[in-house]
PDB file of C-alpha atoms in Angstrom:
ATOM      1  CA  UNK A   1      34.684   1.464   9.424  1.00  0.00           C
ATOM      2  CA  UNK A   2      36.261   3.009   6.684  1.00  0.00           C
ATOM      3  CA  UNK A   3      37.715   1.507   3.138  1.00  0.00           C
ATOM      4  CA  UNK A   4      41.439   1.544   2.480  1.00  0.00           C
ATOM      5  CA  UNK A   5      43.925   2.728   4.665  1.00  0.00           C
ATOM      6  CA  UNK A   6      43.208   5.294   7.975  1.00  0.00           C
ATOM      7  CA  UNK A   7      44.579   6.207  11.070  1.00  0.00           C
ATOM      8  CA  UNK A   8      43.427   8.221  14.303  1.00  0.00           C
ATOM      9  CA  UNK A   9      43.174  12.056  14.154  1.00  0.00           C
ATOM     10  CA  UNK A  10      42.814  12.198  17.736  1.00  0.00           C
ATOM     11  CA  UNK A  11      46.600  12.925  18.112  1.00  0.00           C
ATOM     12  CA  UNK A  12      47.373   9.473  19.698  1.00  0.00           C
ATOM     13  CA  UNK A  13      49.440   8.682  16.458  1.00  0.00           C
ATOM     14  CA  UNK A  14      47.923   4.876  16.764  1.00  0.00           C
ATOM     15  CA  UNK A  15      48.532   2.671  15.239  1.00  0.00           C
ATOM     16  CA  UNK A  16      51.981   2.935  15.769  1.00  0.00           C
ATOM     17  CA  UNK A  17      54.836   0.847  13.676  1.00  0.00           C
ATOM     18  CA  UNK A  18      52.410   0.944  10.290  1.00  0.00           C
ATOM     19  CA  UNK A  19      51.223   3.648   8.231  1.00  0.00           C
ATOM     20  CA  UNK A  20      47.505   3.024   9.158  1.00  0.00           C
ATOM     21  CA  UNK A  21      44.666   0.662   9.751  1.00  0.00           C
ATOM     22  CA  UNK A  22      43.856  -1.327   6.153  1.00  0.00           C
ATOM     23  CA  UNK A  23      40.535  -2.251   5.259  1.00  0.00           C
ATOM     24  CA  UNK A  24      39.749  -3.438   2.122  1.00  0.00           C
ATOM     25  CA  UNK A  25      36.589  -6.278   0.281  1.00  0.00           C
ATOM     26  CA  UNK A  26      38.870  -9.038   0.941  1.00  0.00           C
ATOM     27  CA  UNK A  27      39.482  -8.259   5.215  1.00  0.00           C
ATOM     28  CA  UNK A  28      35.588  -6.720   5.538  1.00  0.00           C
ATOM     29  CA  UNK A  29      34.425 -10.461   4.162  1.00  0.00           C
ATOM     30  CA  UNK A  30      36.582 -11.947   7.018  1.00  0.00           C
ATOM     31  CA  UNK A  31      35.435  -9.961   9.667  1.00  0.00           C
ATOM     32  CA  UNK A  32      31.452  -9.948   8.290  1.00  0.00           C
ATOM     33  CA  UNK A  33      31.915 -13.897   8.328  1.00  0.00           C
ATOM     34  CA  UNK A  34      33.624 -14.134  11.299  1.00  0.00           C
ATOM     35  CA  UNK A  35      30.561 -12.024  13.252  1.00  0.00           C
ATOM     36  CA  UNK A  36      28.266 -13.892  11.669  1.00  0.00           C
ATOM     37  CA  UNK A  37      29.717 -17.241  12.813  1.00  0.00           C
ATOM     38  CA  UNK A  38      29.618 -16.212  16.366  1.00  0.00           C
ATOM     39  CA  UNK A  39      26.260 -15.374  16.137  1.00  0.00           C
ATOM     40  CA  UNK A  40      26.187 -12.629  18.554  1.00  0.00           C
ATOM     41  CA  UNK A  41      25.135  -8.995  17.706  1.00  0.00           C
ATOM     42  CA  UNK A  42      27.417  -6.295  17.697  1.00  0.00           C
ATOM     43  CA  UNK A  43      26.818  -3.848  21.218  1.00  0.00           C
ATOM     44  CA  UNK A  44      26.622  -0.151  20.269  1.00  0.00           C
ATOM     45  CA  UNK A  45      27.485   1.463  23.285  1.00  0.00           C
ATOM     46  CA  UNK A  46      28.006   5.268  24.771  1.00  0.00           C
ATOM     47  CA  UNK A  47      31.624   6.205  24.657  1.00  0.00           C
ATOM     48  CA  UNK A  48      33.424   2.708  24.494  1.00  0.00           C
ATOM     49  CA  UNK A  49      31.639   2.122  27.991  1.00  0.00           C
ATOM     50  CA  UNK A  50      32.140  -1.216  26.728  1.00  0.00           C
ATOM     51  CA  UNK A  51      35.947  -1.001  27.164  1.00  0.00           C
ATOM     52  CA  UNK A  52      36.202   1.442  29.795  1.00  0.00           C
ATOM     53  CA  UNK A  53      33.720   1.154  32.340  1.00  0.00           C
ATOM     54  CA  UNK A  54      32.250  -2.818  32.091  1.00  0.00           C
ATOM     55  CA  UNK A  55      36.090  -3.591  33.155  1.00  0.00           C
ATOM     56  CA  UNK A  56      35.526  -1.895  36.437  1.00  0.00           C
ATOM     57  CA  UNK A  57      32.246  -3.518  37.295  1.00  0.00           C
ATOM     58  CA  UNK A  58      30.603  -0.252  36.489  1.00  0.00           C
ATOM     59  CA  UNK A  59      27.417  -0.128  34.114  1.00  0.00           C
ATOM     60  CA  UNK A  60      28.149  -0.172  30.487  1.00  0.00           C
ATOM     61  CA  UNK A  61      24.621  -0.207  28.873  1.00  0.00           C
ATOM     62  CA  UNK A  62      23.796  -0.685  25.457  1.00  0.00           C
ATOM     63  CA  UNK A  63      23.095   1.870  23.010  1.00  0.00           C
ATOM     64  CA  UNK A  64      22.013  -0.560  20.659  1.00  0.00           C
ATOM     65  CA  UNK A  65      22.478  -3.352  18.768  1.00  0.00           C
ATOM     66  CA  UNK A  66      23.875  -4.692  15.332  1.00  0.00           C
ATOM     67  CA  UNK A  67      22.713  -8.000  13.911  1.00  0.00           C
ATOM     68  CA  UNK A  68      26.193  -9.456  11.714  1.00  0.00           C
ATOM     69  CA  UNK A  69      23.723 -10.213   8.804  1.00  0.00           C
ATOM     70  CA  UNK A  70      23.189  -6.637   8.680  1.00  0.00           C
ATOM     71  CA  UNK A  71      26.621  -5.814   8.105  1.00  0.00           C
ATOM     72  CA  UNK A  72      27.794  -5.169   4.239  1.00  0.00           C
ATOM     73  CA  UNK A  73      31.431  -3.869   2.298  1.00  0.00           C
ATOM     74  CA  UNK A  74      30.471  -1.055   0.037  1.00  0.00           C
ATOM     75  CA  UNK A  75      33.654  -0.363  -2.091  1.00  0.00           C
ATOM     76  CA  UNK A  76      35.066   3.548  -1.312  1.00  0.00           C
ATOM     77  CA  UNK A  77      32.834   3.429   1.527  1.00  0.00           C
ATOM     78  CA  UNK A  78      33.626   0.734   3.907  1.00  0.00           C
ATOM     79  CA  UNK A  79      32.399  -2.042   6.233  1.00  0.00           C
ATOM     80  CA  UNK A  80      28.783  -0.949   7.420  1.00  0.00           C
ATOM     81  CA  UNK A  81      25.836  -1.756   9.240  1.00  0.00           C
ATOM     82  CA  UNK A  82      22.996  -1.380   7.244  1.00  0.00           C
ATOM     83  CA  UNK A  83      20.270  -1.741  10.066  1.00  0.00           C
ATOM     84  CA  UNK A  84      20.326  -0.730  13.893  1.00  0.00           C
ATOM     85  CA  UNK A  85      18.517  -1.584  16.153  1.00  0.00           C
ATOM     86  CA  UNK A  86      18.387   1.513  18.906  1.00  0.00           C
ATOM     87  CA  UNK A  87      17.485   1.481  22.348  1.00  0.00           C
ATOM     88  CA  UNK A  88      14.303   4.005  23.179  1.00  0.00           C
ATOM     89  CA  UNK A  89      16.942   6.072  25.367  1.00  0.00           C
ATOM     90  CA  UNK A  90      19.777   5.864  22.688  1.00  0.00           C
ATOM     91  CA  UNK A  91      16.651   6.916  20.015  1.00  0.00           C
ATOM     92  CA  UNK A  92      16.210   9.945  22.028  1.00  0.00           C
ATOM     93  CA  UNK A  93      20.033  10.955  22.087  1.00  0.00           C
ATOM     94  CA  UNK A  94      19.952  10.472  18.891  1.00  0.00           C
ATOM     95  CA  UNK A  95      16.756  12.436  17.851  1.00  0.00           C
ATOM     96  CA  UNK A  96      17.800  15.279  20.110  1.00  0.00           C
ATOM     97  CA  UNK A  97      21.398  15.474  18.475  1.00  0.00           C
ATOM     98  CA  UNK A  98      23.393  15.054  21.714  1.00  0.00           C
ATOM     99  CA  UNK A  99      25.511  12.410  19.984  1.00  0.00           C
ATOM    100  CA  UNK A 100      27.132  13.320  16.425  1.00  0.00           C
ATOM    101  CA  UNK A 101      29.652  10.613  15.556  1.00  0.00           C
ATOM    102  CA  UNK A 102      30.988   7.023  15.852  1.00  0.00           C
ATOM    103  CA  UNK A 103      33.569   4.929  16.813  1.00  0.00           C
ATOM    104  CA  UNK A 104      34.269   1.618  16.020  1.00  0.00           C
ATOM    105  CA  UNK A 105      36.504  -0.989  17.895  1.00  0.00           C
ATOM    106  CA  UNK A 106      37.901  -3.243  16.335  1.00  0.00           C
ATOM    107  CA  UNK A 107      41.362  -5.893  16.983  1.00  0.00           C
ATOM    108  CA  UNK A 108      44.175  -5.693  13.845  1.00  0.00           C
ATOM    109  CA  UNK A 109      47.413  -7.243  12.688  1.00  0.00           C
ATOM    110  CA  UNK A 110      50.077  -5.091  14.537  1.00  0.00           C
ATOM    111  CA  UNK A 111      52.552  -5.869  11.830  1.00  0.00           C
ATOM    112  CA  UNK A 112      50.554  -5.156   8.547  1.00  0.00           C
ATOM    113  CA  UNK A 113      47.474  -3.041  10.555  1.00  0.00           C
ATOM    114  CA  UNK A 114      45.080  -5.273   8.724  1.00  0.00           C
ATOM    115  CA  UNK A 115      41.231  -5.111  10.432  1.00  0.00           C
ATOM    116  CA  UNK A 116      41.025  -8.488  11.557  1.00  0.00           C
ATOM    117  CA  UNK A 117      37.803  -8.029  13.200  1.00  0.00           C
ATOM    118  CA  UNK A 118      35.166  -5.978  14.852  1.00  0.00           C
ATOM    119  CA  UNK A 119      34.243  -5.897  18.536  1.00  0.00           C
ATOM    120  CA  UNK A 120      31.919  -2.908  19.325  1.00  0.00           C
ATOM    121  CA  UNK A 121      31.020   0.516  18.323  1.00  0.00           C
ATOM    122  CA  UNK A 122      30.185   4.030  20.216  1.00  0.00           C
ATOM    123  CA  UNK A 123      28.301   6.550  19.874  1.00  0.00           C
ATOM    124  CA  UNK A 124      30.823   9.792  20.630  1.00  0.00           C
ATOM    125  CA  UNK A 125      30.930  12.827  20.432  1.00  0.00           C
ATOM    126  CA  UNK A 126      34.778  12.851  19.845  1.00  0.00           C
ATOM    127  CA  UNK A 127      35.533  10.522  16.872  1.00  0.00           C
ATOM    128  CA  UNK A 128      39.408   9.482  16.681  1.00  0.00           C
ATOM    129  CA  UNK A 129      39.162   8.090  13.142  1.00  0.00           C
ATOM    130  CA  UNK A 130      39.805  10.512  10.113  1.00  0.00           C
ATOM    131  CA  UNK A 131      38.014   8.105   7.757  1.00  0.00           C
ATOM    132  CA  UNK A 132      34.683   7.938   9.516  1.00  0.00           C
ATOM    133  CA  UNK A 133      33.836  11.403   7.776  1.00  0.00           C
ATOM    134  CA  UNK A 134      35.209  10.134   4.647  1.00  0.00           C
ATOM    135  CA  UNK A 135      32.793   7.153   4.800  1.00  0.00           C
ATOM    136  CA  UNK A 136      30.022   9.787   5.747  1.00  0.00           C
ATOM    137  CA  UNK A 137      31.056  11.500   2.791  1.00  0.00           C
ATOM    138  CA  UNK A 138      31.449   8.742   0.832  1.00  0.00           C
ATOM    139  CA  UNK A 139      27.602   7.930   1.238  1.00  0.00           C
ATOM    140  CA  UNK A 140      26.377  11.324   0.636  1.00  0.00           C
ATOM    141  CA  UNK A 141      28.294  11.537  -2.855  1.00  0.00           C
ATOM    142  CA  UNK A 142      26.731   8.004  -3.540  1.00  0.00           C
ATOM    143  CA  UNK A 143      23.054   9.375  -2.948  1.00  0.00           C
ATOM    144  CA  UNK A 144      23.116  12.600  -4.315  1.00  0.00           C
ATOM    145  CA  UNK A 145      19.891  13.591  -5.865  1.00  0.00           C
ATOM    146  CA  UNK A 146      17.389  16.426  -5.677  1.00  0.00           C
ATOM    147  CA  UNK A 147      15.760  17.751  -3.488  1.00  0.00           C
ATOM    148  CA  UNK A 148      18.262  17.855  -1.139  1.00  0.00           C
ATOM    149  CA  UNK A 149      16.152  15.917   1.652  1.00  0.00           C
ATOM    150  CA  UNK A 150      15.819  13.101   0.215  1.00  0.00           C
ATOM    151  CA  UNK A 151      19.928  12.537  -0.009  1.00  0.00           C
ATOM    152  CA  UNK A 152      20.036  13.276   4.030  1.00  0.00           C
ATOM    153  CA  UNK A 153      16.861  10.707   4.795  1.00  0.00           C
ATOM    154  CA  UNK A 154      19.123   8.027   2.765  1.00  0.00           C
ATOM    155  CA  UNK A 155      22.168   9.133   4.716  1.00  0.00           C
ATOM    156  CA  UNK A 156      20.280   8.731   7.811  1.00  0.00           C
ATOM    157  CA  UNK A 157      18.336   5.603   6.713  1.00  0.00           C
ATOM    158  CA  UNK A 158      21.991   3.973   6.103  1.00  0.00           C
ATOM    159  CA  UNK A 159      23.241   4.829   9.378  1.00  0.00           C
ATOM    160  CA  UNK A 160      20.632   3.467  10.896  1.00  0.00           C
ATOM    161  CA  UNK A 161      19.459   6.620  12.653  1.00  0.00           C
ATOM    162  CA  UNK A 162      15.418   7.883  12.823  1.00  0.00           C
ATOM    163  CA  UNK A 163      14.178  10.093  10.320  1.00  0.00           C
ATOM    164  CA  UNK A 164      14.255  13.769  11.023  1.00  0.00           C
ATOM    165  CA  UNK A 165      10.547  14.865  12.718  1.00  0.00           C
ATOM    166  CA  UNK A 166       7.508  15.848   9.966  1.00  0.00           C
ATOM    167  CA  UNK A 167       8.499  20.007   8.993  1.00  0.00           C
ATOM    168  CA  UNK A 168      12.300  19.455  10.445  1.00  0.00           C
ATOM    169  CA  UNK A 169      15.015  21.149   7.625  1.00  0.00           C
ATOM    170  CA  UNK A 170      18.408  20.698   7.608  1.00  0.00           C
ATOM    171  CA  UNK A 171      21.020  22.560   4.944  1.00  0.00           C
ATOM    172  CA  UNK A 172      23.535  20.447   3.676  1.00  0.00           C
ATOM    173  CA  UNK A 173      26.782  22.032   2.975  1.00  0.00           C
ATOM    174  CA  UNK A 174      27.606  21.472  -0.579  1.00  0.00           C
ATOM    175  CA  UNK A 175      31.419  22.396   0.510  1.00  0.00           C
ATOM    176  CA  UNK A 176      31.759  19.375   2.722  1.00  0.00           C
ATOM    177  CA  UNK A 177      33.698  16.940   0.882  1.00  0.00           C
TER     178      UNK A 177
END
């Protein structure tokens, strides 16, 4: 979830009646403690199935799943999970590139669009949140070194997604901000 202040670029215009959704160290401690004192991991699921299709009685499986003492503030960054812990099937998706982005959910205060907490996130391949790719971002410019491969196995490392197979390249774009 990303640091400071954000809102959806998926044309919804949410969240409507504040500038944008506010995260900042103070609200990520609340909602890190708050997971952690429910003691439940986080569900990473495909698409919000969560949300859209458990409410219908229709399956809604897991992706994976996010232990709360795994979750950490990074300042510029945002709230994060440091570990996941990926279902073989969601490993696959993952490893064959057939999902791209994520989306968290997460409940906020309608009147100051404060994060108040954190209920799920998705694996997408339509992200509605502009500051995702800043956080993305964010990371890369916080692990730049050379060669090149060893700033995208940190970037994958702290998203929590497999290394890249043995002879794999990918080019980063140095234009990507």
């Amino acid at each position: 979830m990303p640091d400071g202040l954000f809102r959806s670029s998926d044309g919804s215009g949410r969240p409507e009646g504040v500038p944008g959704w506010r995260l900042d160290a103070r609200l990520a401690a609340q909602v890190i403690a708050a997971r952690r004192e429910r003691g439940v991991k986080i569900v990473v699921d495909y698409e919000h199935a969560t949300l859209t299709r458990a409410k219908d009685g229709l399956p809604a499986p897991a992706a994976g799943w996010i232990d709360p003492a795994h979750l950490e503030y990074r300042p510029g960054v945002g709230l994060v999970a440091t570990e996941v812990e990926w279902t073989t099937t969601a490993a696959g998706h993952l490893t064959a590139r057939e999902y791209g982005y994520g989306s968290p959910v997460f409940p906020f205060d309608p009147r100051t669009g404060d994060i108040t907490g954190l209920h799920s996130f998705a694996l997408t391949n339509d992200p509605g949140l502009t500051g995702v790719n800043t956080a993305l971002s964010a990371i890369v410019a916080a692990t730049q070194e050379t060669p090149e491969v060893n700033t995208l196995e940190k970037l994958l490392a702290a998203l929590g997604l497999p290394a890249l197979p043995a002879g794999c390249c990918l080019a980063i774009n140095p234009a990507i901000k």
